[in-house]
Coordinates of C-alpha atoms in Angstrom, one line a residue:
Chain A
M87 CA 6.1 140.1 -75.8
V88 CA 4.5 140.6 -78.9
N89 CA 1.6 143.1 -79.9
K90 CA -1.5 142.5 -81.7
S91 CA 0.6 142.5 -85.0
G92 CA 3.2 140.4 -83.7
D93 CA 5.8 143.0 -83.4
V94 CA 8.3 142.2 -80.0
I95 CA 7.4 144.8 -77.6
A96 CA 8.0 145.4 -74.0
S97 CA 4.5 145.3 -72.6
A98 CA 3.3 147.6 -69.5
V99 CA 3.1 145.8 -66.1
T100 CA -0.8 145.5 -64.8
N101 CA -1.3 146.1 -61.1
L102 CA -4.0 143.7 -61.0
D103 CA -1.2 141.3 -62.6
L104 CA 0.8 142.1 -59.2
H105 CA -2.0 140.9 -56.9
D106 CA -3.8 138.0 -58.7
I107 CA -0.8 136.4 -59.6
S108 CA 1.1 136.7 -56.6
R109 CA -2.0 135.6 -54.7
A110 CA -2.0 132.6 -56.9
A111 CA 1.5 131.8 -56.4
K112 CA 1.4 132.2 -52.6
T113 CA -1.7 130.0 -52.9
Y114 CA 0.1 127.3 -54.4
G115 CA 3.4 127.4 -52.9
V116 CA 5.5 129.1 -55.5
K117 CA 8.8 130.2 -54.2
S118 CA 9.4 133.4 -56.1
F119 CA 7.0 135.6 -58.9
Y120 CA 9.5 137.3 -61.1
V121 CA 8.2 140.6 -62.7
V122 CA 10.7 140.8 -66.0
T123 CA 10.6 144.3 -68.0
P124 CA 13.4 146.1 -69.7
L125 CA 11.5 149.6 -68.9
K126 CA 12.7 151.6 -66.1
D127 CA 9.3 153.6 -65.5
Q128 CA 7.5 149.9 -65.1
S129 CA 10.1 148.4 -62.8
E130 CA 9.9 151.5 -60.7
L131 CA 6.3 151.1 -60.5
V132 CA 6.0 148.1 -59.5
K133 CA 8.4 148.6 -56.8
R134 CA 6.3 151.5 -55.6
I135 CA 3.3 148.9 -55.5
I136 CA 4.6 146.4 -53.6
S137 CA 6.0 148.9 -51.2
H138 CA 2.9 150.2 -50.3
W139 CA 1.6 146.9 -49.8
T140 CA 4.4 145.7 -47.9
H141 CA 5.5 148.5 -45.6
G142 CA 2.7 151.1 -46.3
A143 CA -0.8 151.5 -45.2
G144 CA -1.8 148.4 -47.4
A145 CA 0.5 146.1 -44.9
T146 CA -1.7 147.1 -41.8
Y147 CA -4.8 147.3 -43.9
N148 CA -4.6 143.7 -45.5
P149 CA -1.7 141.6 -44.1
K150 CA -2.7 138.6 -46.4
R151 CA -1.7 141.0 -49.6
R152 CA 1.7 141.4 -47.9
Q153 CA 2.5 137.8 -47.9
A154 CA 1.8 137.3 -51.4
L155 CA 3.1 140.7 -52.8
E156 CA 6.8 139.6 -51.3
L157 CA 7.0 136.9 -53.2
I158 CA 7.6 139.2 -56.2
R159 CA 11.1 139.8 -57.5
I160 CA 11.8 142.5 -60.2
K161 CA 14.3 141.7 -63.4
E162 CA 15.3 143.5 -66.6
S163 CA 15.6 140.3 -68.0
L164 CA 14.6 136.5 -68.2
E165 CA 18.4 135.5 -67.9
G166 CA 18.5 137.4 -64.5
A167 CA 15.8 135.6 -63.1
I168 CA 17.3 132.3 -64.5
D169 CA 20.7 133.5 -62.7
E170 CA 19.0 134.3 -59.3
I171 CA 17.5 130.9 -59.1
R172 CA 20.3 128.9 -59.9
S173 CA 22.4 130.6 -57.3
G174 CA 19.7 130.0 -54.8
S175 CA 19.5 126.3 -55.7
A176 CA 20.8 123.8 -53.6
A177 CA 22.7 122.1 -56.7
D178 CA 23.5 125.6 -58.6
E179 CA 21.4 124.6 -61.4
A180 CA 19.5 126.5 -63.6
P181 CA 15.9 125.9 -63.7
K182 CA 14.1 124.2 -66.6
T183 CA 11.8 126.9 -68.6
V184 CA 8.6 126.1 -69.2
V185 CA 6.6 128.3 -71.4
T186 CA 3.1 128.5 -71.4
S187 CA 1.1 129.6 -75.2
A188 CA -2.5 129.6 -76.0
R189 CA -1.3 128.5 -79.3
N190 CA -0.3 125.0 -80.2
S191 CA 3.2 124.1 -80.6
R192 CA 5.0 120.7 -81.9
R193 CA 7.0 120.3 -78.7
V194 CA 4.2 120.0 -76.0
I195 CA 4.6 118.6 -72.3
G196 CA 1.2 117.8 -70.8
F197 CA -0.1 119.1 -67.3
S198 CA -0.2 115.3 -65.7
K199 CA 3.6 115.1 -67.1
L200 CA 4.9 118.3 -65.8
R201 CA 2.8 117.9 -62.3
R202 CA 5.1 114.8 -61.7
L203 CA 8.7 116.3 -62.9
L204 CA 7.4 119.3 -60.4
Q205 CA 7.7 116.8 -57.6
N206 CA 11.5 116.0 -58.4
G207 CA 12.9 118.7 -56.3
K208 CA 14.5 120.6 -59.1
P209 CA 14.2 124.3 -59.6
Y210 CA 11.3 124.9 -62.6
L211 CA 10.4 128.6 -64.2
L212 CA 7.1 128.8 -65.5
I213 CA 7.1 131.8 -67.9
F214 CA 3.6 133.6 -68.8
G215 CA 3.4 136.5 -71.4
T216 CA 1.0 139.5 -71.2
A217 CA -0.2 141.7 -74.5
W218 CA -0.9 139.1 -77.0
G219 CA 1.8 136.5 -75.9
L220 CA 5.3 135.4 -75.6
S221 CA 7.6 136.1 -78.3
D222 CA 8.7 133.4 -81.1
D223 CA 12.0 133.3 -80.0
L224 CA 11.5 132.8 -75.9
I225 CA 8.9 130.1 -77.0
S226 CA 11.4 128.3 -79.0
G227 CA 14.2 128.7 -76.2
A228 CA 12.5 127.0 -73.6
D229 CA 13.0 123.7 -72.2
Y230 CA 9.2 122.8 -72.3
T231 CA 6.1 124.3 -73.9
L232 CA 3.0 123.7 -71.6
E233 CA 0.0 122.2 -73.4
P234 CA -2.9 125.0 -73.8
V235 CA -5.8 125.2 -71.4
R236 CA -8.7 124.0 -73.0
G237 CA -12.2 124.6 -71.8
V238 CA -15.1 123.3 -73.9
A239 CA -15.6 125.5 -76.6
D240 CA -13.2 126.8 -79.3
Y241 CA -12.7 130.1 -77.5
N242 CA -9.7 130.1 -75.6
H243 CA -8.7 133.7 -74.4
L244 CA -8.0 133.6 -70.6
S245 CA -6.5 136.8 -69.1
V246 CA -2.8 136.1 -68.0
R247 CA -4.2 136.3 -64.5
S248 CA -7.0 133.8 -64.8
A249 CA -4.4 131.4 -66.9
A250 CA -1.6 131.5 -64.3
A251 CA -4.2 130.4 -61.5
V252 CA -5.6 127.6 -63.8
I253 CA -2.2 126.4 -64.6
L254 CA -1.2 126.4 -61.1
D255 CA -4.2 124.6 -59.9
R256 CA -3.7 121.9 -62.4
L257 CA -0.2 121.3 -61.8
V258 CA -0.2 121.9 -58.1
G259 CA -3.6 122.1 -56.9
R260 CA -5.6 119.7 -54.7
G261 CA -9.0 118.6 -53.9
K262 CA -10.0 117.4 -57.4
M263 CA -10.8 113.9 -56.5
D264 CA -12.9 114.4 -53.2
G265 CA -16.6 113.3 -54.1
Chain B
M102 CA -21.5 140.9 -49.8
V103 CA -19.8 141.1 -46.4
N104 CA -17.0 143.8 -45.8
K105 CA -14.0 143.3 -43.7
S106 CA -15.8 143.8 -40.7
G107 CA -18.5 141.5 -41.4
D108 CA -21.2 143.8 -42.3
V109 CA -23.3 143.3 -45.3
I110 CA -22.7 145.8 -48.3
A111 CA -23.1 146.5 -51.8
S112 CA -19.7 146.4 -53.5
A113 CA -18.6 148.1 -56.4
V114 CA -17.9 146.4 -59.6
T115 CA -13.9 146.1 -61.0
N116 CA -13.8 146.7 -64.7
L117 CA -11.2 143.5 -64.8
D118 CA -13.9 141.2 -63.0
L119 CA -16.3 141.8 -66.0
H120 CA -13.7 141.0 -68.3
D121 CA -11.6 137.9 -66.9
I122 CA -14.8 136.4 -65.8
S123 CA -16.6 136.9 -68.9
R124 CA -13.9 135.9 -70.9
A125 CA -13.3 132.5 -68.4
A126 CA -17.6 132.2 -68.9
K127 CA -17.1 132.1 -72.7
T128 CA -14.0 129.5 -72.7
Y129 CA -15.8 127.2 -70.3
G130 CA -19.0 126.9 -71.9
V131 CA -21.0 129.2 -69.5
K132 CA -24.3 130.1 -71.1
S133 CA -24.7 133.6 -68.8
F134 CA -22.5 135.6 -66.3
Y135 CA -25.1 137.5 -64.3
V136 CA -23.4 140.6 -62.3
V137 CA -26.1 141.6 -59.4
T138 CA -25.8 145.2 -58.2
P139 CA -28.4 147.1 -56.1
L140 CA -26.7 149.9 -57.2
K141 CA -27.9 152.4 -60.0
D142 CA -25.0 154.1 -60.9
Q143 CA -22.9 150.6 -60.8
S144 CA -25.0 149.1 -63.2
E145 CA -25.0 152.4 -65.4
L146 CA -21.0 151.9 -65.3
V147 CA -21.1 148.1 -66.5
K148 CA -23.8 148.9 -69.2
R149 CA -21.1 151.8 -70.5
I150 CA -18.0 149.2 -70.0
I151 CA -19.9 146.4 -72.2
S152 CA -21.6 148.7 -75.0
H153 CA -17.8 150.0 -75.7
W154 CA -16.6 146.5 -76.1
T155 CA -19.6 145.1 -78.0
H156 CA -20.8 148.1 -79.9
G157 CA -17.9 150.7 -79.8
A158 CA -14.4 150.8 -80.7
G159 CA -13.3 147.8 -78.6
A160 CA -15.7 145.4 -80.9
T161 CA -13.4 146.3 -83.9
Y162 CA -10.5 146.5 -82.0
N163 CA -10.9 143.0 -80.0
P164 CA -13.9 140.5 -81.3
K165 CA -13.1 137.9 -78.9
R166 CA -13.7 140.7 -76.1
R167 CA -16.9 141.1 -77.7
Q168 CA -18.0 137.6 -77.8
A169 CA -17.1 137.2 -74.2
L170 CA -19.0 140.5 -72.4
E171 CA -21.7 139.6 -74.7
L172 CA -22.3 137.0 -71.8
I173 CA -23.2 139.6 -69.5
R174 CA -26.6 140.3 -67.6
I175 CA -27.2 143.0 -65.0
K176 CA -29.8 142.4 -62.5
E177 CA -30.3 144.5 -59.3
S178 CA -31.2 141.3 -57.4
L179 CA -30.1 137.4 -57.2
E180 CA -34.1 136.4 -57.7
G181 CA -34.3 138.9 -60.6
A182 CA -31.4 136.3 -62.2
I183 CA -32.9 133.0 -61.1
D184 CA -36.1 134.0 -62.4
E185 CA -34.6 134.6 -65.9
I186 CA -33.0 131.5 -66.0
R187 CA -36.1 130.0 -65.1
S188 CA -38.1 131.4 -67.9
G189 CA -35.6 130.7 -70.3
S190 CA -35.3 126.9 -69.1
A191 CA -37.2 124.0 -70.9
A192 CA -39.0 123.0 -68.0
D193 CA -39.6 126.6 -66.5
E194 CA -37.4 124.9 -63.7
A195 CA -35.4 127.4 -61.2
P196 CA -31.5 126.9 -61.3
K197 CA -29.7 125.1 -58.4
T198 CA -27.8 127.5 -56.7
V199 CA -24.0 126.8 -55.3
V200 CA -22.6 129.3 -53.5
T201 CA -18.5 129.5 -53.7
S202 CA -16.6 130.3 -50.4
A203 CA -13.2 130.2 -49.2
R204 CA -14.5 129.2 -45.9
N205 CA -15.6 126.0 -44.5
S206 CA -19.4 125.0 -44.3
R207 CA -20.9 122.0 -43.0
R208 CA -23.3 121.1 -46.3
V209 CA -20.3 121.0 -48.9
I210 CA -20.2 119.4 -52.4
G211 CA -17.4 118.5 -54.0
F212 CA -15.8 119.5 -57.4
S213 CA -16.4 115.9 -58.6
K214 CA -19.9 115.3 -57.8
L215 CA -20.6 118.8 -59.0
R216 CA -18.7 118.3 -62.4
R217 CA -21.4 114.7 -62.3
L218 CA -24.4 116.7 -62.0
L219 CA -23.8 119.6 -64.2
Q220 CA -24.1 117.1 -67.0
N221 CA -27.4 116.4 -66.1
G222 CA -28.8 119.1 -68.6
K223 CA -30.5 121.4 -65.6
P224 CA -29.8 124.6 -65.4
Y225 CA -27.2 125.4 -62.3
L226 CA -26.6 128.9 -61.0
L227 CA -23.0 129.4 -59.6
I228 CA -22.4 132.6 -57.1
F229 CA -19.1 134.2 -56.5
G230 CA -18.8 137.3 -54.1
T231 CA -16.6 140.0 -54.3
A232 CA -15.2 142.3 -51.3
W233 CA -15.0 140.0 -48.3
G234 CA -17.5 137.3 -50.0
L235 CA -21.2 136.5 -49.7
S236 CA -23.2 137.1 -46.9
D237 CA -24.1 134.3 -44.4
D238 CA -27.9 134.6 -45.4
L239 CA -26.9 134.4 -49.1
I240 CA -24.8 131.2 -48.5
S241 CA -27.1 129.5 -45.9
G242 CA -30.2 130.1 -48.6
A243 CA -28.4 128.5 -51.2
D244 CA -28.6 124.7 -52.8
Y245 CA -25.0 123.5 -52.5
T246 CA -22.0 125.4 -51.0
L247 CA -19.1 124.2 -53.0
E248 CA -15.8 122.6 -51.4
P249 CA -13.2 125.7 -51.4
V250 CA -10.4 125.4 -53.5
R251 CA -7.0 124.6 -52.1
G252 CA -3.7 125.2 -53.6
V253 CA -0.7 123.7 -51.0
A254 CA -0.5 126.0 -48.3
D255 CA -2.9 127.2 -45.7
Y256 CA -2.9 130.4 -47.4
N257 CA -6.1 130.3 -49.5
H258 CA -6.8 133.9 -50.9
L259 CA -7.2 134.0 -54.7
S260 CA -8.7 136.8 -56.2
V261 CA -12.7 136.2 -57.4
R262 CA -11.1 136.7 -61.0
S263 CA -9.0 133.5 -60.1
A264 CA -11.1 131.9 -58.2
A265 CA -13.7 132.1 -61.1
A266 CA -11.2 130.4 -63.5
V267 CA -10.4 127.7 -61.2
I268 CA -13.6 126.6 -60.5
L269 CA -14.7 126.8 -63.9
D270 CA -11.6 124.5 -64.8
R271 CA -12.2 122.2 -62.0
L272 CA -15.9 121.8 -62.9
V273 CA -15.9 121.7 -66.8
G274 CA -12.5 121.8 -68.3
R275 CA -10.7 119.5 -70.0
G276 CA -7.1 118.2 -70.6
K277 CA -6.3 117.1 -67.0
M278 CA -5.4 113.5 -68.0
D279 CA -3.2 114.1 -70.8
G280 CA 0.3 112.5 -70.4

């Protein structure tokens, strides 16, 4: 990630990011939600939160949360996530990586085109950033950069939780064309 | 609102609901974001949060947050919000009320139809619930019930933050048809 000044940092994990993004992932049929952090205390924190809702009191109180949080995998690096997806794929194939960024970029794939590609049965890894976004290295190393979500104004500052839900809805949601 | 057992309650305001929904509102050109709570301590809490980001240290640290949180109005009741929208409208016209619900209902308006209606220049008030959703009285009293957001599975449990962003994107977002 980068911070406000553009320095590369490891950002803290936000509890509600885990809940909101895993619920969106489950709603839109995503297979796994990888939380990537090199920070040991952050990965321990994530494990405790997941455990509360999948095995602890939360699992009984709200089983829908369990179903969502069960999608979370924790990795120290993006490469770790890519390796695991590859070894779980039928053809031992690395996922195509798609970065999401509010900034405009030169190599951009549109929502409709990616929506069609996602139907080809191959693995894809959508990458979201927190703090002030993904680092330039990560963006330039990805297979695709997804076009930015636009609203109606030049203001474009959705939270990562909101952006993830909107992007999944555009890529795999249904019901848009009902009258 | 209703709780898990279906009792009508006043739910607590979540800090991130204010941030996420106001940022989505600003991104999608919404005029005002009404936070409705009959609880005095909750409305005081909301005022303090808004003040931090619009006048306090937060306003300097992150001016984009200020622009979003400035859209928030606090009301004790839904009627208070409706009255204020009416008195601010050109034709002294009450807004059409649209409830959003994950449950299916008999009288439902689709996303495309509401998207077209929103272009007629008249005021509309989209109503989102927290906790276990809006009360039946509130749903049955509204002018429209918006069709539920559907993903790909029968799991449909987006957070109110995610649902608000997805619904605004479906109703006024752009860029869907780009290749």
